[in-house]
Coordinates of C-alpha atoms in Angstrom, one line a residue:
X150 CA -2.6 -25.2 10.8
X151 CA -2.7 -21.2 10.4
X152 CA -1.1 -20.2 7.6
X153 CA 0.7 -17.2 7.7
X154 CA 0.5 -13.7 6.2
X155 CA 2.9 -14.4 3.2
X156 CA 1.3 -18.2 2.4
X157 CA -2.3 -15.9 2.0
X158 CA -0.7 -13.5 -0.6
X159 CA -1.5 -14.1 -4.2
X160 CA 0.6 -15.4 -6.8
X161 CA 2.9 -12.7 -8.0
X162 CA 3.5 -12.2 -11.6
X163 CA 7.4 -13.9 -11.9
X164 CA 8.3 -10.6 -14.3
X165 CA 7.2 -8.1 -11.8
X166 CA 9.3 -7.4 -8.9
X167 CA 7.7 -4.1 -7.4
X168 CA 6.1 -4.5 -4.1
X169 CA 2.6 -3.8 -4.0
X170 CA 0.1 -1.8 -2.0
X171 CA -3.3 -3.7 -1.1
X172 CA -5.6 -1.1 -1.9
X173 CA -6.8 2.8 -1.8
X174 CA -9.7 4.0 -0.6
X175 CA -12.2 7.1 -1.4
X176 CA -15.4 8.8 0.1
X177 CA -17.3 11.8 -0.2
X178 CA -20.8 12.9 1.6
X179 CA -24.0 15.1 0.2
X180 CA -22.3 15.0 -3.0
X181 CA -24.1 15.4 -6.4
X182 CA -23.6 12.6 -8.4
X183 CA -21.4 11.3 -5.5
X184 CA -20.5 8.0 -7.7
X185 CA -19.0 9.7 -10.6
X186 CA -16.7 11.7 -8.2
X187 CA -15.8 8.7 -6.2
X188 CA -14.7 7.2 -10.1
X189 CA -12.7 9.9 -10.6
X190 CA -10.9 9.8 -6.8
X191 CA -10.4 6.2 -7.8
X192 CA -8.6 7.0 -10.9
X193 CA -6.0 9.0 -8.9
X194 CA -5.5 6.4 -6.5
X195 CA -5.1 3.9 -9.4
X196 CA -1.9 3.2 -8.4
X197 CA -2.3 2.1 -4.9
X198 CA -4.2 -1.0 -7.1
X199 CA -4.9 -2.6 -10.3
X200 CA -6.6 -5.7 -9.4
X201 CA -10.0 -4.4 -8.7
X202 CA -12.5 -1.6 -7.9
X203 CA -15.7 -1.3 -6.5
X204 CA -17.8 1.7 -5.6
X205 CA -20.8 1.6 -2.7
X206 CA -23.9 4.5 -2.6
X207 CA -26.5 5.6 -0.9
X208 CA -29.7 7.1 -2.5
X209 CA -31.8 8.1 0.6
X210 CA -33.8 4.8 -0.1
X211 CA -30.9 2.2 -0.3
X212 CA -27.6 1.5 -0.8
X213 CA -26.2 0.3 -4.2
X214 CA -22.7 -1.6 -4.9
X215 CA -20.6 -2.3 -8.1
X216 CA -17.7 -4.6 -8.0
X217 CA -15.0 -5.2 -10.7
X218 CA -12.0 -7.2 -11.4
X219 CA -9.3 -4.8 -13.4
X220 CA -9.1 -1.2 -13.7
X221 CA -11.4 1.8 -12.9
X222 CA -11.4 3.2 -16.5
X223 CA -12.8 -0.2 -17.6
X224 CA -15.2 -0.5 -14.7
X225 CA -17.0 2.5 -14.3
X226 CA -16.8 4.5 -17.3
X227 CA -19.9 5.7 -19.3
X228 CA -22.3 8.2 -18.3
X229 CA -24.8 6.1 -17.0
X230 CA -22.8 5.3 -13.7
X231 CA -25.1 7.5 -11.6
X232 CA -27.8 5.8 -12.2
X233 CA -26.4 2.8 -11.9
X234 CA -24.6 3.7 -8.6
X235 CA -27.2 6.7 -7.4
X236 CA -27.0 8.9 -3.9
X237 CA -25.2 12.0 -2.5
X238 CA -22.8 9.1 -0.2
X239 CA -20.0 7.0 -2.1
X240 CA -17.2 5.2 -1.3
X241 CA -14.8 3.5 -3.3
X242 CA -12.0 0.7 -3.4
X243 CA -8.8 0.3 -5.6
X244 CA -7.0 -3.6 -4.8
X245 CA -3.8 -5.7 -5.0
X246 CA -4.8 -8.5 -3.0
X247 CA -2.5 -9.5 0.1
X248 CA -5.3 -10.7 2.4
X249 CA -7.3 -13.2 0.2
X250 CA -7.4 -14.5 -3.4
X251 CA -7.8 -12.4 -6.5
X252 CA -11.7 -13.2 -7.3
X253 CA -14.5 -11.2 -7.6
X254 CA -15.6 -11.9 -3.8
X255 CA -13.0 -10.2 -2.2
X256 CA -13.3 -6.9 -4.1
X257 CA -14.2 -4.3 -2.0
X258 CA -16.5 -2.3 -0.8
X259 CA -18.4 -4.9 1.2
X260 CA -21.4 -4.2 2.3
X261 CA -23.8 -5.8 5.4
X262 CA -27.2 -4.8 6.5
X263 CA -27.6 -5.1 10.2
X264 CA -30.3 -4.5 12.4
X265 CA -29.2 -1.2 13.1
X266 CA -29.0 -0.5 9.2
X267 CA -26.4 -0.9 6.1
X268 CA -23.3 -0.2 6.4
X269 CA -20.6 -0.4 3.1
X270 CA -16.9 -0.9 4.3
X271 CA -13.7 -0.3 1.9
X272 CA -10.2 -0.9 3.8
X273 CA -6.9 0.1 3.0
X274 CA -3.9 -2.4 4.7
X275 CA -3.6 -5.5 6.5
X276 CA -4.9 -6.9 9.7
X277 CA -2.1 -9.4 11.9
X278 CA -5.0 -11.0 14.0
X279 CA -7.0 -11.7 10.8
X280 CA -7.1 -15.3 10.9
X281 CA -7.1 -15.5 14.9
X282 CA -10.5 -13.6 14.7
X283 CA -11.9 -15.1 11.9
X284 CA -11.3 -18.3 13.5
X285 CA -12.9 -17.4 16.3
X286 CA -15.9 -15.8 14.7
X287 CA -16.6 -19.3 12.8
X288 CA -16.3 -20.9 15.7
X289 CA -19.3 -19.0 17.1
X290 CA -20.7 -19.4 13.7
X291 CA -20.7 -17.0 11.5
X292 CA -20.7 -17.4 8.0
X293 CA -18.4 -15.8 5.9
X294 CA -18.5 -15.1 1.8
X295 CA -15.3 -13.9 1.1
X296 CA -11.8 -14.5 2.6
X297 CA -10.8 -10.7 3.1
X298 CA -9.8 -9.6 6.1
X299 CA -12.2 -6.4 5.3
X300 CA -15.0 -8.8 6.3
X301 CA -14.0 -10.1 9.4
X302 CA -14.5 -5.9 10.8
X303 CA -18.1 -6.4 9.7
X304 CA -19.1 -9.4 11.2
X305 CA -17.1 -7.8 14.6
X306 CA -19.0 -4.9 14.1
X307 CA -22.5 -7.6 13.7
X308 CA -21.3 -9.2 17.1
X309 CA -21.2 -6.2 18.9
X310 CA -24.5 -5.5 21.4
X311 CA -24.1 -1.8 21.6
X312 CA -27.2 0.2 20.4
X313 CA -25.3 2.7 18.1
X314 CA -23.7 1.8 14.9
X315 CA -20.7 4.2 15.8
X316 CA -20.2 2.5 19.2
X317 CA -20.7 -1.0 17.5
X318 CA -17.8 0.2 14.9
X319 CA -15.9 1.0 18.3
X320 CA -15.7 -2.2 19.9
X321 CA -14.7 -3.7 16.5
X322 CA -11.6 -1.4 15.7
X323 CA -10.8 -2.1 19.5
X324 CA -10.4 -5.8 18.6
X325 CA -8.4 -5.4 15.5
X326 CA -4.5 -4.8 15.4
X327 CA -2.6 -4.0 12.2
X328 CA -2.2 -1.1 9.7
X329 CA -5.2 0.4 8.2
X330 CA -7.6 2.4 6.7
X331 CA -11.0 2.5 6.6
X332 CA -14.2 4.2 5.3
X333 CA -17.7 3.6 5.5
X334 CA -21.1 4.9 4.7
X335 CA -23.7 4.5 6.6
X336 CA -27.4 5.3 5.6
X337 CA -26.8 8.9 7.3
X338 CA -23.1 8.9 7.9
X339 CA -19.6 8.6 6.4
X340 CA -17.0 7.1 8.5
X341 CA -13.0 7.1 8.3
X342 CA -10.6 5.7 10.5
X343 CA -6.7 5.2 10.5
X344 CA -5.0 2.8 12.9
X345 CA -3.4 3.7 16.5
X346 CA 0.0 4.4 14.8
X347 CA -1.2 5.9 11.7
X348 CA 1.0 3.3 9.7
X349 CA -1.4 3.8 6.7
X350 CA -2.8 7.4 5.6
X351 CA -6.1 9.0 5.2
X352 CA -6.6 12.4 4.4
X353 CA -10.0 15.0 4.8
X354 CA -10.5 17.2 2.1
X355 CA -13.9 19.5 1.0
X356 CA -15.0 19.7 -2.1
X357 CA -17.5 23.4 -2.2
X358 CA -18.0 22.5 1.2
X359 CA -18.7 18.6 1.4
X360 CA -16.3 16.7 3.4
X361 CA -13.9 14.0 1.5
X362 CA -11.5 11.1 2.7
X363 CA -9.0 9.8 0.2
X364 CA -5.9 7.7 0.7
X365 CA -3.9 10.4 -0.8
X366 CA -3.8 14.6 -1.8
X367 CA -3.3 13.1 -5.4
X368 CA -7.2 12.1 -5.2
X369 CA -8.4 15.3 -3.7
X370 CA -6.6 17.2 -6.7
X371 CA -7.9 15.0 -9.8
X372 CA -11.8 16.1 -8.5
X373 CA -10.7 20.0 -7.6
X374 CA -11.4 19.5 -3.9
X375 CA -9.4 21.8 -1.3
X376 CA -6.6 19.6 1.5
X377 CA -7.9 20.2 4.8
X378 CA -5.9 18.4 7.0
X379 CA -5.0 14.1 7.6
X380 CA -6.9 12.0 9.8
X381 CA -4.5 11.7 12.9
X382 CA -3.4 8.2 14.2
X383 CA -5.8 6.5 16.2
X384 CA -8.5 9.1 15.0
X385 CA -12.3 8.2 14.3
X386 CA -14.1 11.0 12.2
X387 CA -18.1 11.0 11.7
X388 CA -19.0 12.9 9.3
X389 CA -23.0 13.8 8.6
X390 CA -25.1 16.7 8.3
X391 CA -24.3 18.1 11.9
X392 CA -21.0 18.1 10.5
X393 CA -17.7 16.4 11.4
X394 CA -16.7 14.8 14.8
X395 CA -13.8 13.7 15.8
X396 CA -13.2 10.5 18.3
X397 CA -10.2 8.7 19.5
X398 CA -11.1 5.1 20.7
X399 CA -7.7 4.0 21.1
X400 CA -5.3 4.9 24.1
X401 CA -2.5 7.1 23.2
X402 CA 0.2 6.6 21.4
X403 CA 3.3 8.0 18.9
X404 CA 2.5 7.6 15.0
X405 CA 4.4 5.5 13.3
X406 CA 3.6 6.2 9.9
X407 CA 4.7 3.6 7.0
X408 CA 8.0 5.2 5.3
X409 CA 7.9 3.0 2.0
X410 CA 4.8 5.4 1.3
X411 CA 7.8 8.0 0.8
X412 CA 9.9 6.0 -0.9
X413 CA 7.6 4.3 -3.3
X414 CA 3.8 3.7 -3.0
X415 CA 2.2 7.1 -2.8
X416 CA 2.1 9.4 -6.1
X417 CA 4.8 11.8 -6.3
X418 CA 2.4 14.5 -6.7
X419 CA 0.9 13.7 -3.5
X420 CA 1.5 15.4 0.2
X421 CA 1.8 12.6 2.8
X422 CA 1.8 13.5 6.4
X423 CA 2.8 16.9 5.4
X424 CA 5.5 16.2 3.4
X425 CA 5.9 16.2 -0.3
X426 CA 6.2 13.2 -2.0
X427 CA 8.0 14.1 -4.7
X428 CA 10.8 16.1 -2.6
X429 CA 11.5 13.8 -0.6
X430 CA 12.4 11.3 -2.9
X431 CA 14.7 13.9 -4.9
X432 CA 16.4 14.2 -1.0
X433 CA 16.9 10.4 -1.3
X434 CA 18.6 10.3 -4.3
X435 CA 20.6 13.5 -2.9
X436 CA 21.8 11.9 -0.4
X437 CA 22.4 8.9 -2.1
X438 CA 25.1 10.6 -4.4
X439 CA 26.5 11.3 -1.1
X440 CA 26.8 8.0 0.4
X441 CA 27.6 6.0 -2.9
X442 CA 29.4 8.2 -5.6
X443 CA 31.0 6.6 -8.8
X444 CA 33.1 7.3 -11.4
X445 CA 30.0 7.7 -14.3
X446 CA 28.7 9.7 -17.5
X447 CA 25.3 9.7 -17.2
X448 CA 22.0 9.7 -14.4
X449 CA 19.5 7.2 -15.4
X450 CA 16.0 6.4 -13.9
X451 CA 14.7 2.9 -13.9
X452 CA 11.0 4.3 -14.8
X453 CA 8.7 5.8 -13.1
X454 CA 9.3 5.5 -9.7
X455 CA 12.8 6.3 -9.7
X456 CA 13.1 9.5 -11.5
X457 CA 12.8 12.1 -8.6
X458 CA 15.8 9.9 -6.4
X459 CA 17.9 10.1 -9.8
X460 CA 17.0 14.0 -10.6
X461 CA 18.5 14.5 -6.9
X462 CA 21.3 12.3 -7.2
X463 CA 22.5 13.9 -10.5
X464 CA 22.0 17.2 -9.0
X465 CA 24.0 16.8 -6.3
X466 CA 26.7 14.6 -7.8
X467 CA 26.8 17.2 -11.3
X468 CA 26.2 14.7 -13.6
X469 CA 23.7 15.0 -17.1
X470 CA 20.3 13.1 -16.0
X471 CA 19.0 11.6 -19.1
X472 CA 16.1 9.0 -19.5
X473 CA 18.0 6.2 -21.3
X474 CA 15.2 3.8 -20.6
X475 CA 12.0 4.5 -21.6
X476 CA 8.4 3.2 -20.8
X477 CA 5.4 2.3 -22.9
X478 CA 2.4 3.5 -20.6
X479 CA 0.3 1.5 -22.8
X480 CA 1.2 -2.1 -21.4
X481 CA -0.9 -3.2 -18.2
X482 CA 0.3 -6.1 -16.2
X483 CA 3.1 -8.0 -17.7
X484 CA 1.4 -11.7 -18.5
X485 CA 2.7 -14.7 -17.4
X486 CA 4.7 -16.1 -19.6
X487 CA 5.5 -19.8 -19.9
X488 CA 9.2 -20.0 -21.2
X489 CA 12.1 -17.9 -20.3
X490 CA 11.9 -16.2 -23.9
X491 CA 8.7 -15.1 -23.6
X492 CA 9.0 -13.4 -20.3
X493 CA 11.9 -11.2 -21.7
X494 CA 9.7 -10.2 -24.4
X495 CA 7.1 -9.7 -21.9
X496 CA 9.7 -6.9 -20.0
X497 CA 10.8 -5.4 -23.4
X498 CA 7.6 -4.7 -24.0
X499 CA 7.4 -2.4 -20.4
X500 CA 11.2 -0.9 -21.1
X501 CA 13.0 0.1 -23.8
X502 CA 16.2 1.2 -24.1
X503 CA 17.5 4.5 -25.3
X504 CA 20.5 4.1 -27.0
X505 CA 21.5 7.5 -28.0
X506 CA 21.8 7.6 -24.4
X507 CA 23.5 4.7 -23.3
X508 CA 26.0 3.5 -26.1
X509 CA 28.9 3.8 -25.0
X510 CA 28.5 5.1 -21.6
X511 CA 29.6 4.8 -18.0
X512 CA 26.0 4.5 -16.7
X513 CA 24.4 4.7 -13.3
X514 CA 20.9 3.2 -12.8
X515 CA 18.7 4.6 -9.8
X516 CA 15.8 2.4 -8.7
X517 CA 13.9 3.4 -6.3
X518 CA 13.9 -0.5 -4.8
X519 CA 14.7 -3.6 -4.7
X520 CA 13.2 -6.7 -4.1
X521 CA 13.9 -10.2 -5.3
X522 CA 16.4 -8.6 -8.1
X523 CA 14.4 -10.2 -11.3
X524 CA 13.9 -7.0 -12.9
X525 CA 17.2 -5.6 -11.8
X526 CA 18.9 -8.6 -13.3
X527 CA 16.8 -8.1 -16.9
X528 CA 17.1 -4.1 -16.6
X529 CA 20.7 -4.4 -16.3
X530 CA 20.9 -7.1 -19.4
X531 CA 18.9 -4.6 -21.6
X532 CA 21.3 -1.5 -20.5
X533 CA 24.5 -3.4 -21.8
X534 CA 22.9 -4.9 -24.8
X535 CA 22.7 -0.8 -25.9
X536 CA 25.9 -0.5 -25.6
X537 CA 26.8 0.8 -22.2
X538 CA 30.6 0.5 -21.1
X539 CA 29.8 0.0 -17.4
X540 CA 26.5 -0.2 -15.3
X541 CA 26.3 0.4 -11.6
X542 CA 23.2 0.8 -9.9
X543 CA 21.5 2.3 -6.9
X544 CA 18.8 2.0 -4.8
X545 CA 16.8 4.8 -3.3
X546 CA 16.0 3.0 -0.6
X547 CA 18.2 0.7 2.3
X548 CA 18.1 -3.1 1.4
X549 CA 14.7 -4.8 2.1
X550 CA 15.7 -7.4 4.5
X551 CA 12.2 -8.0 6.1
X552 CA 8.7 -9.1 4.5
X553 CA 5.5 -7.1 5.5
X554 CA 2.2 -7.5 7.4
X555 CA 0.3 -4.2 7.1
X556 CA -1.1 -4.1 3.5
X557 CA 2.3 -4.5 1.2
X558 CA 2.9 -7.3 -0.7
X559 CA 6.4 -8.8 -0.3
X560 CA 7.9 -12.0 -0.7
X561 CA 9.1 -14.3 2.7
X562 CA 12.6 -13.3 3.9
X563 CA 14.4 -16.2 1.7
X564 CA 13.4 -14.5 -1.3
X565 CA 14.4 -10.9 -0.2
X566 CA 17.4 -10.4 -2.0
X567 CA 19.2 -8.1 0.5
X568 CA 18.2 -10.6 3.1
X569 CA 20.3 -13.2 1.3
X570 CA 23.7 -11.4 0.2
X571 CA 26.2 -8.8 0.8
X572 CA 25.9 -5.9 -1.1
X573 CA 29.2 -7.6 -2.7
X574 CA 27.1 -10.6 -4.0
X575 CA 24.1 -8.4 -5.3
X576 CA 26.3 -6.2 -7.7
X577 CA 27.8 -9.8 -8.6
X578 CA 24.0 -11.4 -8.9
X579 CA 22.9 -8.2 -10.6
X580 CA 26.3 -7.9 -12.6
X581 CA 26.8 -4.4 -12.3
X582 CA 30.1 -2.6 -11.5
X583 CA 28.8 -1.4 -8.6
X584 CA 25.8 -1.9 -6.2
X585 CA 25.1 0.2 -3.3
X586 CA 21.9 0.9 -1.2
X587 CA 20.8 4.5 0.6
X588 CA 21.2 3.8 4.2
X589 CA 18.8 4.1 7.0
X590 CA 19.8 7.3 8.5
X591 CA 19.9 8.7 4.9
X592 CA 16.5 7.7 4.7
X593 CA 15.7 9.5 7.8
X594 CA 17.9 12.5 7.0
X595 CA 16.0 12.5 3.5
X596 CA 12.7 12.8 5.2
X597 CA 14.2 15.4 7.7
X598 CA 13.0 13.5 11.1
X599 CA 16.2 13.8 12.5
X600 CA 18.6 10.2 13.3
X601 CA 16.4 7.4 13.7
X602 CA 15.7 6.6 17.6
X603 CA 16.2 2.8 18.2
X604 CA 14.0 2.9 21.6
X605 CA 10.9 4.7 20.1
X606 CA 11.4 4.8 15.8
X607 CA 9.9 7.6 14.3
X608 CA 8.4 5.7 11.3
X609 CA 7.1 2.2 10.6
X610 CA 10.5 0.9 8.5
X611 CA 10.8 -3.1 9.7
X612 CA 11.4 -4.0 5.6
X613 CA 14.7 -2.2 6.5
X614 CA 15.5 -2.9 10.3
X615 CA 13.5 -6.1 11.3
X616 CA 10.9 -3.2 14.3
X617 CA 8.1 -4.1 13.9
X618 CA 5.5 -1.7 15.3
X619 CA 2.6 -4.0 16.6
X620 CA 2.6 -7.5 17.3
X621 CA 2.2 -10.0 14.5
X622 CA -0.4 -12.3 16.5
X623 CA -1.2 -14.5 13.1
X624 CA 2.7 -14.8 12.5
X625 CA 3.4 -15.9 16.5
X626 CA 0.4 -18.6 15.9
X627 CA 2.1 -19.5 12.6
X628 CA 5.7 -20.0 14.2
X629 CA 4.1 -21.9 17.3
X630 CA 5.2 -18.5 19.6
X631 CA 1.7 -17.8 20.8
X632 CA 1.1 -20.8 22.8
X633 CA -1.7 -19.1 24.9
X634 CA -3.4 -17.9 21.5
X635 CA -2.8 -21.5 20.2
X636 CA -4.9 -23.1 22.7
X637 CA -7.9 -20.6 22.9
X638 CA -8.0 -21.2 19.1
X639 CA -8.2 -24.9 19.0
X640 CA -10.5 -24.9 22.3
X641 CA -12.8 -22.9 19.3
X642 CA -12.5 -25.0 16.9
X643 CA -13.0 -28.4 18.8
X644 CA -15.6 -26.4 19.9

């Protein structure tokens, strides 16, 4: 039987109900001490991943690879990481695992050495024919050491016959669907590539003249290297010491780029597709105060993520924006906790309340999600223990209805909260005054991309409306909707 997408996720921690990102990913070339700057890229992009990190380099003689579970403070710091990690090439991997188990195996950058040379691979999103081809690439036997999807574009890029390492990388990518990113090095190249619709980003910057790929702007900031432009949808870019060239090995098409970037994943401080992070999400919450206004005291962000929709949304609706809960920064993951006690503790000891601020007050939470509702539920609970004399709540973004099978981790539809219930329910589950959501035009209006077309969507936004960009062929296997698929697979396998 193939599982599907969601059964491959990893357990999520029961306290923590933000989705995640799989992973972000870093490169620079002809770079001094190109492994210490590829740490500090890393640390920008520590967000898009706290599970693990890895770093790959290339010296001129070979290519040398660290992998970590945890975070890239704890990995790479010290100063002998260059000579640990040596070379003028580096790239590097932040990861939440979707595709795969959390173990040291599936950490990225992976690396292969092929008869054409080495080649290091870090990926950024989630493959939909992942199992179909790994199946497949058994079958003719191949022998895998990880169960990342990441892998399965090396061993495609093994198969291939073509004489030239680019071309071989080619044929892969032309054999993959999904959203992604991807860099490589090569022993005289680095490589980046973002899928046909451009659902997940990659950016080129230059640092004093050397070319750098990051998932974000935030990256090329932390190491003081200058935003040249993103890599386009469907673009291939080669970059060595002729310089950089630009391919397109996919046939044309519109981008669809992911919108929960804007709403959640990418650092506010970063520029995504050209548009700021941070200002869009103060439109959200703008526009938000003008879809669902209340009768309150006081603006309150559930922290971090959703400060910039509540700065907009007090703006616009004149209200005092106050931080009435506060966060200790010096918590990592919340542990799993055994007993229903413990697991409060375990939240109290992300968010505190601030009761100067609340007591007493008519109070409006803005999130900049929801999910499942878990943390909703226990945020709401710690805002009326302080005192407040009503809570309604917000979210910045329209109600996630549908899971995810390009890099986020989400939960199956059942356990999408908004998938479940009427808004009507939710502020019931929730117990809040009021509940409402932003809706998907005011998403669109907050990104300025005009009302959403139904026959040709401007963005990737499926968590909200169900249109999905590419076809899911894993998921059709799965639901026994791919019969043709079905029986080329198990011809393979009986095989």
């Amino acid at each position: 039987m193939v599982k599907t997408p969601a059964d491959r996720w990893s357990p999520r921690d029961p306290d923590d109900d933000a989705p995640r990102l799989e992973c972000g990913v870093f490169g620079v070339f002809d770079v001094e001490d190109a492994s210490a700057v590829t740490a500090l890229g890393l640390h920008a992009l520590q967000h898009r991943g706290q599970e693990a990190c890895g770093i790959a380099s290339f010296d001129g003689n070979g290519f040398h690879t660290e992998r970590h579970m945890g975070y890239v403070g704890d990995a790479f710091a010290g100063g002998d990481l260059t000579t640990r990690l040596p070379g003028a090439f580096a790239i590097g991997h932040t990861r939440y695992s979707t595709a795969g188990g959390s173990v040291i195996r599936n950490v990225q950058p992976m690396f292969a050495d092929l008869d054409t040379g080495g080649i290091a691979l870090a990926h950024n999103g989630n493959l939909t024919n992942f199992l179909t081809l790994r199946q497949q690439l058994v079958a003719e036997g191949r022998i895998f050491q990880s169960t990342s999807d990441s892998e399965v574009i090396l061993h495609l890029i093994a198969r291939s016959r073509r004489p030239r390492l680019v071309d071989r990388f080619i044929d892969a990518l032309r054999e993959i669907e999904g959203g992604y990113a991807l860099v490589a090095i090569t022993n005289k190249k680095l490589i980046g590539v973002r899928d046909p619709l451009g659902i997940r980003p990659l950016v080129l910057g230059d640092l004093d003249g050397h070319p750098v790929l990051a998932s974000e702007t935030c990256a090329l900031d932390m190491i003081g290297a200058r935003f040249v432009r993103d890599i386009e949808h469907g673009e291939m870019v080669i970059i060595d010491h002729d310089g950089i060239q630009s391919l397109r090995p996919f046939p044309a098409a519109r981008a669809r780029p992911c919108i929960f970037e804007y709403v959640y994943f990418a650092r506010p401080d970063s520029v995504v597709n050209g548009k700021s992070i941070y200002e869009v999400r103060k439109r959200m919450g703008r526009r938000l105060a003008m879809e669902t206004p209340a009768n309150v005291d006081v603006v309150v962000p559930v922290p971090d993520s959703g400060v910039p929709a509540a700065l907009g949304f007090a703006q616009e609706a004149g209200l005092p924006f106050e931080m009435g809960i506060i966060r200790n920064h010096y918590v990592g993951r919340t542990f799993i906790q055994p007993t229903q006690g413990a697991r409060e503790t375990g939240v109290r000891m992300k968010l505190s309340p601030n009761r100067a601020v609340l007591a007493g007050k008519k109070v409006m939470l803005i999130d900049d999600s929801i999910v499942r509702g878990t943390n909703s539920i226990r945020v709401v609970r710690m805002v009326r223990e302080a005192g407040a004399a009503e809570v309604h709540l917000r979210s910045a973004s329209p109600p996630i209805q549908w899971p995810d099978f390009y890099g986020i981790d989400m939960p199956d539809r059942e356990n999408l909260l908004a998938a479940q219930h009427s808004v009507e329910d939710i502020a019931r589950i929730l117990n809040v005054d009021s509940m409402g959501f932003l809706s998907v035009d005011g998403l669109y209006w907050a990104m300025e991309a005009g009302a959403r077309d139904p026959a040709n969507p401007q963005f990737t936004d499926h968590y909200f409306t169900g249109d999905y960009p590419t076809r899911l062929l894993d998921r059709e296997i799965a639901e026994g909707r791919n019969a043709v698929a079905e029986r080329q697979l198990s011809f393979l396998v009986d095989a």
